[in-house]
């Protein structure tokens, strides 16, 4: 059973759409000076963590060399945890080990809701971090964000089945590249979401319920012959 440790001042801090490739732990360079007039408000943010490293065992998460979460299994995503806004260093290791699978540093601004995903393979591990509250909210529609984290699949499309289209599908998000995310407003209701590549359906998530005024995320994880789609509420 996974156990997330919440006794912390900060956790996996992230800025929108930042990708950091795995690297050996090293001394951080001094951060660049903020632009003139820019001021960062201190406060709290929220973050959740997804383990999408296809060939990695359950993982431990370190924050500035302090373990804050442990034994996170592949395909597992945590609930949002409240954190202090600001910058911190993060390290991800195999459960019970100290050698880093990947390292990085992230910044969370006040009131942000963030998803941090470790994806790829242990030989090429990366982090995708995303502010889940980007894109305007809509009281009459739902906002869906798709994450493409499937190794060895360059691009995918997110679709819904359609009897009117010759292709048999209606596009939700087209040409989503590996390691990227994209968002789309959608009509509320119960739908089937498809993941496609080269016109073929790779995986489906059926009976997905979208409510007006709410945000959702769909995570495509795994490898070409073993794809999983994880649908979760997102942001606020």
mmCIF file with all atom_site columns, N, CA and C in Angstrom, residues 42-102:
data_model
loop_
_atom_site.group_PDB
_atom_site.id
_atom_site.type_symbol
_atom_site.label_atom_id
_atom_site.label_alt_id
_atom_site.label_comp_id
_atom_site.label_asym_id
_atom_site.label_entity_id
_atom_site.label_seq_id
_atom_site.pdbx_PDB_ins_code
_atom_site.Cartn_x
_atom_site.Cartn_y
_atom_site.Cartn_z
_atom_site.occupancy
_atom_site.B_iso_or_equiv
_atom_site.pdbx_formal_charge
_atom_site.auth_seq_id
_atom_site.auth_comp_id
_atom_site.auth_asym_id
_atom_site.auth_atom_id
_atom_site.pdbx_PDB_model_num
ATOM 1   N N  . UNK A 1 42  ? 4.312  35.009 -1.071  1.00 0.00 ? 42  UNK A N  1
ATOM 2   C CA . UNK A 1 42  ? 4.481  33.794 -0.279  1.00 0.00 ? 42  UNK A CA 1
ATOM 3   C C  . UNK A 1 42  ? 3.124  33.290 0.133   1.00 0.00 ? 42  UNK A C  1
ATOM 4   N N  . UNK A 1 43  ? 3.004  31.981 0.221   1.00 0.00 ? 43  UNK A N  1
ATOM 5   C CA . UNK A 1 43  ? 1.729  31.391 0.617   1.00 0.00 ? 43  UNK A CA 1
ATOM 6   C C  . UNK A 1 43  ? 1.777  29.894 0.401   1.00 0.00 ? 43  UNK A C  1
ATOM 7   N N  . UNK A 1 44  ? 0.625  29.322 0.099   1.00 0.00 ? 44  UNK A N  1
ATOM 8   C CA . UNK A 1 44  ? 0.547  27.878 -0.104  1.00 0.00 ? 44  UNK A CA 1
ATOM 9   C C  . UNK A 1 44  ? 0.159  27.559 -1.546  1.00 0.00 ? 44  UNK A C  1
ATOM 10  N N  . UNK A 1 45  ? 0.561  26.371 -1.983  1.00 0.00 ? 45  UNK A N  1
ATOM 11  C CA . UNK A 1 45  ? 0.180  25.825 -3.284  1.00 0.00 ? 45  UNK A CA 1
ATOM 12  C C  . UNK A 1 45  ? -0.203 24.367 -3.050  1.00 0.00 ? 45  UNK A C  1
ATOM 13  N N  . UNK A 1 46  ? -0.561 23.668 -4.133  1.00 0.00 ? 46  UNK A N  1
ATOM 14  C CA . UNK A 1 46  ? -0.951 22.263 -4.023  1.00 0.00 ? 46  UNK A CA 1
ATOM 15  C C  . UNK A 1 46  ? -0.259 21.478 -5.127  1.00 0.00 ? 46  UNK A C  1
ATOM 16  N N  . UNK A 1 47  ? 0.177  20.258 -4.822  1.00 0.00 ? 47  UNK A N  1
ATOM 17  C CA . UNK A 1 47  ? 0.879  19.442 -5.806  1.00 0.00 ? 47  UNK A CA 1
ATOM 18  C C  . UNK A 1 47  ? 0.494  17.981 -5.650  1.00 0.00 ? 47  UNK A C  1
ATOM 19  N N  . UNK A 1 48  ? 0.439  17.264 -6.766  1.00 0.00 ? 48  UNK A N  1
ATOM 20  C CA . UNK A 1 48  ? 0.264  15.813 -6.738  1.00 0.00 ? 48  UNK A CA 1
ATOM 21  C C  . UNK A 1 48  ? 1.324  15.193 -7.629  1.00 0.00 ? 48  UNK A C  1
ATOM 22  N N  . UNK A 1 49  ? 1.634  13.923 -7.381  1.00 0.00 ? 49  UNK A N  1
ATOM 23  C CA . UNK A 1 49  ? 2.763  13.264 -8.033  1.00 0.00 ? 49  UNK A CA 1
ATOM 24  C C  . UNK A 1 49  ? 2.283  12.013 -8.756  1.00 0.00 ? 49  UNK A C  1
ATOM 25  N N  . UNK A 1 50  ? 2.718  11.843 -10.008 1.00 0.00 ? 50  UNK A N  1
ATOM 26  C CA . UNK A 1 50  ? 2.399  10.644 -10.796 1.00 0.00 ? 50  UNK A CA 1
ATOM 27  C C  . UNK A 1 50  ? 3.672  9.877  -11.113 1.00 0.00 ? 50  UNK A C  1
ATOM 28  N N  . UNK A 1 51  ? 3.670  8.568  -10.839 1.00 0.00 ? 51  UNK A N  1
ATOM 29  C CA . UNK A 1 51  ? 4.780  7.677  -11.195 1.00 0.00 ? 51  UNK A CA 1
ATOM 30  C C  . UNK A 1 51  ? 4.447  7.034  -12.535 1.00 0.00 ? 51  UNK A C  1
ATOM 31  N N  . UNK A 1 52  ? 5.119  7.477  -13.608 1.00 0.00 ? 52  UNK A N  1
ATOM 32  C CA . UNK A 1 52  ? 4.874  6.940  -14.950 1.00 0.00 ? 52  UNK A CA 1
ATOM 33  C C  . UNK A 1 52  ? 6.157  6.419  -15.599 1.00 0.00 ? 52  UNK A C  1
ATOM 34  N N  . UNK A 1 53  ? 7.164  6.063  -14.787 1.00 0.00 ? 53  UNK A N  1
ATOM 35  C CA . UNK A 1 53  ? 8.396  5.447  -15.300 1.00 0.00 ? 53  UNK A CA 1
ATOM 36  C C  . UNK A 1 53  ? 8.119  3.971  -15.564 1.00 0.00 ? 53  UNK A C  1
ATOM 37  N N  . UNK A 1 54  ? 8.099  3.584  -16.840 1.00 0.00 ? 54  UNK A N  1
ATOM 38  C CA . UNK A 1 54  ? 7.571  2.268  -17.204 1.00 0.00 ? 54  UNK A CA 1
ATOM 39  C C  . UNK A 1 54  ? 8.377  1.091  -16.656 1.00 0.00 ? 54  UNK A C  1
ATOM 40  N N  . UNK A 1 55  ? 9.682  1.226  -16.535 1.00 0.00 ? 55  UNK A N  1
ATOM 41  C CA . UNK A 1 55  ? 10.496 0.088  -16.104 1.00 0.00 ? 55  UNK A CA 1
ATOM 42  C C  . UNK A 1 55  ? 11.067 0.286  -14.706 1.00 0.00 ? 55  UNK A C  1
ATOM 43  N N  . UNK A 1 56  ? 10.495 1.204  -13.957 1.00 0.00 ? 56  UNK A N  1
ATOM 44  C CA . UNK A 1 56  ? 11.009 1.488  -12.614 1.00 0.00 ? 56  UNK A CA 1
ATOM 45  C C  . UNK A 1 56  ? 10.142 0.810  -11.560 1.00 0.00 ? 56  UNK A C  1
ATOM 46  N N  . UNK A 1 57  ? 10.746 0.399  -10.466 1.00 0.00 ? 57  UNK A N  1
ATOM 47  C CA . UNK A 1 57  ? 9.962  -0.155 -9.354  1.00 0.00 ? 57  UNK A CA 1
ATOM 48  C C  . UNK A 1 57  ? 9.242  0.971  -8.621  1.00 0.00 ? 57  UNK A C  1
ATOM 49  N N  . UNK A 1 58  ? 8.564  0.632  -7.540  1.00 0.00 ? 58  UNK A N  1
ATOM 50  C CA . UNK A 1 58  ? 7.951  1.660  -6.704  1.00 0.00 ? 58  UNK A CA 1
ATOM 51  C C  . UNK A 1 58  ? 9.011  2.682  -6.295  1.00 0.00 ? 58  UNK A C  1
ATOM 52  N N  . UNK A 1 59  ? 8.605  3.934  -6.195  1.00 0.00 ? 59  UNK A N  1
ATOM 53  C CA . UNK A 1 59  ? 9.577  5.019  -6.040  1.00 0.00 ? 59  UNK A CA 1
ATOM 54  C C  . UNK A 1 59  ? 9.424  5.742  -4.711  1.00 0.00 ? 59  UNK A C  1
ATOM 55  N N  . UNK A 1 60  ? 10.537 6.363  -4.285  1.00 0.00 ? 60  UNK A N  1
ATOM 56  C CA . UNK A 1 60  ? 10.547 7.275  -3.142  1.00 0.00 ? 60  UNK A CA 1
ATOM 57  C C  . UNK A 1 60  ? 10.825 8.685  -3.651  1.00 0.00 ? 60  UNK A C  1
ATOM 58  N N  . UNK A 1 61  ? 10.244 9.678  -2.989  1.00 0.00 ? 61  UNK A N  1
ATOM 59  C CA . UNK A 1 61  ? 10.419 11.072 -3.371  1.00 0.00 ? 61  UNK A CA 1
ATOM 60  C C  . UNK A 1 61  ? 11.174 11.801 -2.262  1.00 0.00 ? 61  UNK A C  1
ATOM 61  N N  . UNK A 1 62  ? 12.221 12.508 -2.674  1.00 0.00 ? 62  UNK A N  1
ATOM 62  C CA . UNK A 1 62  ? 13.011 13.299 -1.729  1.00 0.00 ? 62  UNK A CA 1
ATOM 63  C C  . UNK A 1 62  ? 12.881 14.777 -2.054  1.00 0.00 ? 62  UNK A C  1
ATOM 64  N N  . UNK A 1 63  ? 12.798 15.567 -1.004  1.00 0.00 ? 63  UNK A N  1
ATOM 65  C CA . UNK A 1 63  ? 12.741 17.008 -1.133  1.00 0.00 ? 63  UNK A CA 1
ATOM 66  C C  . UNK A 1 63  ? 13.921 17.584 -0.368  1.00 0.00 ? 63  UNK A C  1
ATOM 67  N N  . UNK A 1 64  ? 14.858 18.224 -1.105  1.00 0.00 ? 64  UNK A N  1
ATOM 68  C CA . UNK A 1 64  ? 16.072 18.728 -0.467  1.00 0.00 ? 64  UNK A CA 1
ATOM 69  C C  . UNK A 1 64  ? 16.699 17.662 0.435   1.00 0.00 ? 64  UNK A C  1
ATOM 70  N N  . UNK A 1 65  ? 16.816 16.437 -0.131  1.00 0.00 ? 65  UNK A N  1
ATOM 71  C CA . UNK A 1 65  ? 17.430 15.280 0.525   1.00 0.00 ? 65  UNK A CA 1
ATOM 72  C C  . UNK A 1 65  ? 16.620 14.721 1.693   1.00 0.00 ? 65  UNK A C  1
ATOM 73  N N  . UNK A 1 66  ? 15.391 15.157 1.868   1.00 0.00 ? 66  UNK A N  1
ATOM 74  C CA . UNK A 1 66  ? 14.525 14.596 2.897   1.00 0.00 ? 66  UNK A CA 1
ATOM 75  C C  . UNK A 1 66  ? 13.396 13.817 2.235   1.00 0.00 ? 66  UNK A C  1
ATOM 76  N N  . UNK A 1 67  ? 13.208 12.546 2.647   1.00 0.00 ? 67  UNK A N  1
ATOM 77  C CA . UNK A 1 67  ? 12.166 11.718 2.039   1.00 0.00 ? 67  UNK A CA 1
ATOM 78  C C  . UNK A 1 67  ? 10.792 12.214 2.487   1.00 0.00 ? 67  UNK A C  1
ATOM 79  N N  . UNK A 1 68  ? 9.926  12.520 1.500   1.00 0.00 ? 68  UNK A N  1
ATOM 80  C CA . UNK A 1 68  ? 8.589  13.026 1.809   1.00 0.00 ? 68  UNK A CA 1
ATOM 81  C C  . UNK A 1 68  ? 7.481  12.103 1.320   1.00 0.00 ? 68  UNK A C  1
ATOM 82  N N  . UNK A 1 69  ? 7.804  11.123 0.481   1.00 0.00 ? 69  UNK A N  1
ATOM 83  C CA . UNK A 1 69  ? 6.827  10.136 0.020   1.00 0.00 ? 69  UNK A CA 1
ATOM 84  C C  . UNK A 1 69  ? 7.577  8.865  -0.328  1.00 0.00 ? 69  UNK A C  1
ATOM 85  N N  . UNK A 1 70  ? 6.952  7.708  -0.115  1.00 0.00 ? 70  UNK A N  1
ATOM 86  C CA . UNK A 1 70  ? 7.673  6.464  -0.365  1.00 0.00 ? 70  UNK A CA 1
ATOM 87  C C  . UNK A 1 70  ? 6.752  5.381  -0.916  1.00 0.00 ? 70  UNK A C  1
ATOM 88  N N  . UNK A 1 71  ? 7.385  4.434  -1.623  1.00 0.00 ? 71  UNK A N  1
ATOM 89  C CA . UNK A 1 71  ? 6.709  3.246  -2.142  1.00 0.00 ? 71  UNK A CA 1
ATOM 90  C C  . UNK A 1 71  ? 5.544  3.589  -3.068  1.00 0.00 ? 71  UNK A C  1
ATOM 91  N N  . UNK A 1 72  ? 5.774  4.547  -3.979  1.00 0.00 ? 72  UNK A N  1
ATOM 92  C CA . UNK A 1 72  ? 4.753  4.945  -4.950  1.00 0.00 ? 72  UNK A CA 1
ATOM 93  C C  . UNK A 1 72  ? 4.836  4.009  -6.155  1.00 0.00 ? 72  UNK A C  1
ATOM 94  N N  . UNK A 1 73  ? 3.798  3.241  -6.403  1.00 0.00 ? 73  UNK A N  1
ATOM 95  C CA . UNK A 1 73  ? 3.815  2.256  -7.488  1.00 0.00 ? 73  UNK A CA 1
ATOM 96  C C  . UNK A 1 73  ? 3.596  2.923  -8.845  1.00 0.00 ? 73  UNK A C  1
ATOM 97  N N  . UNK A 1 74  ? 4.049  2.239  -9.912  1.00 0.00 ? 74  UNK A N  1
ATOM 98  C CA . UNK A 1 74  ? 3.812  2.677  -11.284 1.00 0.00 ? 74  UNK A CA 1
ATOM 99  C C  . UNK A 1 74  ? 2.314  2.883  -11.502 1.00 0.00 ? 74  UNK A C  1
ATOM 100 N N  . UNK A 1 75  ? 1.949  3.954  -12.203 1.00 0.00 ? 75  UNK A N  1
ATOM 101 C CA . UNK A 1 75  ? 0.579  4.340  -12.541 1.00 0.00 ? 75  UNK A CA 1
ATOM 102 C C  . UNK A 1 75  ? -0.166 4.968  -11.366 1.00 0.00 ? 75  UNK A C  1
ATOM 103 N N  . UNK A 1 76  ? 0.524  5.177  -10.244 1.00 0.00 ? 76  UNK A N  1
ATOM 104 C CA . UNK A 1 76  ? -0.133 5.758  -9.077  1.00 0.00 ? 76  UNK A CA 1
ATOM 105 C C  . UNK A 1 76  ? 0.022  7.275  -9.079  1.00 0.00 ? 76  UNK A C  1
ATOM 106 N N  . UNK A 1 77  ? -1.074 7.969  -8.796  1.00 0.00 ? 77  UNK A N  1
ATOM 107 C CA . UNK A 1 77  ? -1.027 9.428  -8.652  1.00 0.00 ? 77  UNK A CA 1
ATOM 108 C C  . UNK A 1 77  ? -1.584 9.783  -7.281  1.00 0.00 ? 77  UNK A C  1
ATOM 109 N N  . UNK A 1 78  ? -0.894 10.670 -6.590  1.00 0.00 ? 78  UNK A N  1
ATOM 110 C CA . UNK A 1 78  ? -1.319 11.062 -5.249  1.00 0.00 ? 78  UNK A CA 1
ATOM 111 C C  . UNK A 1 78  ? -2.472 12.050 -5.314  1.00 0.00 ? 78  UNK A C  1
ATOM 112 N N  . UNK A 1 79  ? -3.103 12.270 -4.159  1.00 0.00 ? 79  UNK A N  1
ATOM 113 C CA . UNK A 1 79  ? -4.011 13.403 -4.019  1.00 0.00 ? 79  UNK A CA 1
ATOM 114 C C  . UNK A 1 79  ? -3.167 14.674 -3.986  1.00 0.00 ? 79  UNK A C  1
ATOM 115 N N  . UNK A 1 80  ? -3.823 15.819 -4.148  1.00 0.00 ? 80  UNK A N  1
ATOM 116 C CA . UNK A 1 80  ? -3.101 17.079 -3.996  1.00 0.00 ? 80  UNK A CA 1
ATOM 117 C C  . UNK A 1 80  ? -2.692 17.251 -2.534  1.00 0.00 ? 80  UNK A C  1
ATOM 118 N N  . UNK A 1 81  ? -1.448 17.661 -2.337  1.00 0.00 ? 81  UNK A N  1
ATOM 119 C CA . UNK A 1 81  ? -0.926 17.954 -1.017  1.00 0.00 ? 81  UNK A CA 1
ATOM 120 C C  . UNK A 1 81  ? -0.655 19.444 -0.908  1.00 0.00 ? 81  UNK A C  1
ATOM 121 N N  . UNK A 1 82  ? -0.967 20.029 0.229   1.00 0.00 ? 82  UNK A N  1
ATOM 122 C CA . UNK A 1 82  ? -0.712 21.456 0.434   1.00 0.00 ? 82  UNK A CA 1
ATOM 123 C C  . UNK A 1 82  ? 0.760  21.671 0.739   1.00 0.00 ? 82  UNK A C  1
ATOM 124 N N  . UNK A 1 83  ? 1.361  22.658 0.080   1.00 0.00 ? 83  UNK A N  1
ATOM 125 C CA . UNK A 1 83  ? 2.787  22.926 0.224   1.00 0.00 ? 83  UNK A CA 1
ATOM 126 C C  . UNK A 1 83  ? 3.026  24.419 0.376   1.00 0.00 ? 83  UNK A C  1
ATOM 127 N N  . UNK A 1 84  ? 4.238  24.774 0.777   1.00 0.00 ? 84  UNK A N  1
ATOM 128 C CA . UNK A 1 84  ? 4.645  26.173 0.757   1.00 0.00 ? 84  UNK A CA 1
ATOM 129 C C  . UNK A 1 84  ? 5.028  26.557 -0.669  1.00 0.00 ? 84  UNK A C  1
ATOM 130 N N  . UNK A 1 85  ? 4.658  27.759 -1.094  1.00 0.00 ? 85  UNK A N  1
ATOM 131 C CA . UNK A 1 85  ? 5.094  28.232 -2.403  1.00 0.00 ? 85  UNK A CA 1
ATOM 132 C C  . UNK A 1 85  ? 6.591  28.527 -2.355  1.00 0.00 ? 85  UNK A C  1
ATOM 133 N N  . UNK A 1 86  ? 7.244  28.508 -3.514  1.00 0.00 ? 86  UNK A N  1
ATOM 134 C CA . UNK A 1 86  ? 8.673  28.775 -3.579  1.00 0.00 ? 86  UNK A CA 1
ATOM 135 C C  . UNK A 1 86  ? 9.404  27.729 -4.395  1.00 0.00 ? 86  UNK A C  1
ATOM 136 N N  . UNK A 1 87  ? 10.710 27.659 -4.203  1.00 0.00 ? 87  UNK A N  1
ATOM 137 C CA . UNK A 1 87  ? 11.560 26.760 -4.987  1.00 0.00 ? 87  UNK A CA 1
ATOM 138 C C  . UNK A 1 87  ? 12.189 25.694 -4.093  1.00 0.00 ? 87  UNK A C  1
ATOM 139 N N  . UNK A 1 88  ? 12.339 24.480 -4.634  1.00 0.00 ? 88  UNK A N  1
ATOM 140 C CA . UNK A 1 88  ? 12.997 23.412 -3.904  1.00 0.00 ? 88  UNK A CA 1
ATOM 141 C C  . UNK A 1 88  ? 13.632 22.444 -4.899  1.00 0.00 ? 88  UNK A C  1
ATOM 142 N N  . UNK A 1 89  ? 14.520 21.584 -4.411  1.00 0.00 ? 89  UNK A N  1
ATOM 143 C CA . UNK A 1 89  ? 15.116 20.522 -5.218  1.00 0.00 ? 89  UNK A CA 1
ATOM 144 C C  . UNK A 1 89  ? 14.390 19.213 -4.951  1.00 0.00 ? 89  UNK A C  1
ATOM 145 N N  . UNK A 1 90  ? 14.276 18.381 -5.982  1.00 0.00 ? 90  UNK A N  1
ATOM 146 C CA . UNK A 1 90  ? 13.583 17.106 -5.828  1.00 0.00 ? 90  UNK A CA 1
ATOM 147 C C  . UNK A 1 90  ? 14.451 15.992 -6.374  1.00 0.00 ? 90  UNK A C  1
ATOM 148 N N  . UNK A 1 91  ? 14.353 14.822 -5.737  1.00 0.00 ? 91  UNK A N  1
ATOM 149 C CA . UNK A 1 91  ? 15.052 13.624 -6.203  1.00 0.00 ? 91  UNK A CA 1
ATOM 150 C C  . UNK A 1 91  ? 14.095 12.445 -6.114  1.00 0.00 ? 91  UNK A C  1
ATOM 151 N N  . UNK A 1 92  ? 14.101 11.604 -7.150  1.00 0.00 ? 92  UNK A N  1
ATOM 152 C CA . UNK A 1 92  ? 13.267 10.404 -7.171  1.00 0.00 ? 92  UNK A CA 1
ATOM 153 C C  . UNK A 1 92  ? 14.183 9.194  -7.258  1.00 0.00 ? 92  UNK A C  1
ATOM 154 N N  . UNK A 1 93  ? 13.966 8.222  -6.351  1.00 0.00 ? 93  UNK A N  1
ATOM 155 C CA . UNK A 1 93  ? 14.774 7.008  -6.313  1.00 0.00 ? 93  UNK A CA 1
ATOM 156 C C  . UNK A 1 93  ? 13.865 5.790  -6.327  1.00 0.00 ? 93  UNK A C  1
ATOM 157 N N  . UNK A 1 94  ? 14.435 4.630  -6.613  1.00 0.00 ? 94  UNK A N  1
ATOM 158 C CA . UNK A 1 94  ? 13.710 3.387  -6.399  1.00 0.00 ? 94  UNK A CA 1
ATOM 159 C C  . UNK A 1 94  ? 13.466 3.239  -4.898  1.00 0.00 ? 94  UNK A C  1
ATOM 160 N N  . UNK A 1 95  ? 12.339 2.622  -4.537  1.00 0.00 ? 95  UNK A N  1
ATOM 161 C CA . UNK A 1 95  ? 11.978 2.473  -3.133  1.00 0.00 ? 95  UNK A CA 1
ATOM 162 C C  . UNK A 1 95  ? 13.089 1.805  -2.324  1.00 0.00 ? 95  UNK A C  1
ATOM 163 N N  . UNK A 1 96  ? 13.506 2.473  -1.254  1.00 0.00 ? 96  UNK A N  1
ATOM 164 C CA . UNK A 1 96  ? 14.529 1.933  -0.380  1.00 0.00 ? 96  UNK A CA 1
ATOM 165 C C  . UNK A 1 96  ? 15.952 2.183  -0.832  1.00 0.00 ? 96  UNK A C  1
ATOM 166 N N  . UNK A 1 97  ? 16.143 2.828  -1.988  1.00 0.00 ? 97  UNK A N  1
ATOM 167 C CA . UNK A 1 97  ? 17.475 3.117  -2.515  1.00 0.00 ? 97  UNK A CA 1
ATOM 168 C C  . UNK A 1 97  ? 17.787 4.603  -2.357  1.00 0.00 ? 97  UNK A C  1
ATOM 169 N N  . UNK A 1 98  ? 19.064 4.932  -2.523  1.00 0.00 ? 98  UNK A N  1
ATOM 170 C CA . UNK A 1 98  ? 19.472 6.336  -2.425  1.00 0.00 ? 98  UNK A CA 1
ATOM 171 C C  . UNK A 1 98  ? 19.938 6.913  -3.760  1.00 0.00 ? 98  UNK A C  1
ATOM 172 N N  . UNK A 1 99  ? 20.280 6.051  -4.717  1.00 0.00 ? 99  UNK A N  1
ATOM 173 C CA . UNK A 1 99  ? 20.741 6.535  -6.020  1.00 0.00 ? 99  UNK A CA 1
ATOM 174 C C  . UNK A 1 99  ? 19.582 7.141  -6.798  1.00 0.00 ? 99  UNK A C  1
ATOM 175 N N  . UNK A 1 100 ? 19.786 8.327  -7.353  1.00 0.00 ? 100 UNK A N  1
ATOM 176 C CA . UNK A 1 100 ? 18.712 9.057  -8.028  1.00 0.00 ? 100 UNK A CA 1
ATOM 177 C C  . UNK A 1 100 ? 18.380 8.456  -9.387  1.00 0.00 ? 100 UNK A C  1
ATOM 178 N N  . UNK A 1 101 ? 17.087 8.287  -9.656  1.00 0.00 ? 101 UNK A N  1
ATOM 179 C CA . UNK A 1 101 ? 16.613 7.999  -11.007 1.00 0.00 ? 101 UNK A CA 1
ATOM 180 C C  . UNK A 1 101 ? 16.526 9.287  -11.805 1.00 0.00 ? 101 UNK A C  1
ATOM 181 N N  . UNK A 1 102 ? 16.178 10.368 -11.147 1.00 0.00 ? 102 UNK A N  1
ATOM 182 C CA . UNK A 1 102 ? 16.187 11.688 -11.760 1.00 0.00 ? 102 UNK A CA 1
ATOM 183 C C  . UNK A 1 102 ? 16.137 12.751 -10.670 1.00 0.00 ? 102 UNK A C  1
#
